[in-house]
Short mmCIF file of C-alpha atoms in Angstrom, two decimals:
data_model
loop_
_atom_site.label_atom_id
_atom_site.label_comp_id
_atom_site.label_asym_id
_atom_site.label_seq_id
_atom_site.Cartn_x
_atom_site.Cartn_y
_atom_site.Cartn_z
CA MET P 26 35.98 37.04 -120.08
CA VAL P 27 39.14 38.55 -121.52
CA GLY P 28 37.16 40.76 -123.93
CA ALA P 29 35.53 42.73 -120.96
CA ALA P 30 37.49 42.79 -118.48
CA ARG P 31 39.90 44.86 -121.27
CA ASP P 32 37.22 46.96 -121.65
CA LYS P 33 37.46 50.49 -119.89
CA GLU P 34 33.61 51.14 -119.78
CA TYR P 35 32.97 47.42 -118.14
CA GLY P 36 35.91 48.12 -115.79
CA GLU P 37 35.27 51.57 -114.93
CA LYS P 38 31.79 50.11 -113.57
CA LEU P 39 33.18 47.36 -111.33
CA ILE P 40 35.18 49.86 -109.02
CA PRO P 41 31.71 51.11 -107.35
CA LEU P 42 31.38 47.57 -106.34
CA GLY P 43 34.43 46.66 -105.18
CA PHE P 44 35.53 44.89 -107.67
CA THR P 45 39.21 45.00 -110.52
CA ALA P 46 38.36 43.43 -113.82
CA ILE P 47 41.99 41.79 -114.97
CA SER P 48 42.64 42.40 -118.03
CA ASP P 49 46.45 40.48 -118.21
CA ASP P 50 44.61 36.49 -119.12
CA THR P 51 48.48 35.28 -118.33
CA PRO P 52 48.90 33.38 -115.80
CA GLU P 53 51.05 35.65 -114.70
CA GLY P 54 49.75 38.03 -114.56
CA PHE P 55 47.43 36.91 -112.78
CA THR P 56 49.77 35.35 -110.24
CA GLU P 57 50.80 38.95 -109.81
CA PHE P 58 47.15 40.33 -109.44
CA VAL P 59 46.55 37.91 -106.61
CA ARG P 60 49.97 38.91 -104.67
CA SER P 61 48.23 41.83 -105.05
CA GLN P 62 45.17 41.50 -103.17
CA ASP P 63 47.30 38.78 -101.34
CA ARG P 64 48.84 42.71 -98.84
CA VAL P 65 45.13 44.12 -99.59
CA TRP P 66 43.66 41.52 -97.65
CA ARG P 67 46.23 40.59 -95.04
CA ASP P 68 46.03 44.11 -94.17
CA LEU P 69 42.57 44.72 -93.45
CA VAL P 70 41.87 42.02 -91.77
CA GLU P 71 44.89 43.03 -89.47
CA ILE P 72 43.71 45.96 -89.25
CA SER P 73 39.79 44.90 -87.79
CA GLY P 74 41.77 43.15 -85.20
CA ALA P 75 38.73 40.19 -86.79
CA LYS P 76 40.75 36.54 -85.43
CA LEU P 77 40.63 32.97 -86.62
CA ASP P 78 38.75 30.80 -83.76
#
């Protein structure tokens, strides 16, 4: 999986599908990716006006 994620051509194919290949296989790298996605999704939810029931 990490080998595929590090392949530039594979990563470029994922972008139009809305995905990002994570090529850093360390726990710290994964943690940073999750944190960066939290900010993105929080903003999108706020903009959408979605509420928890």
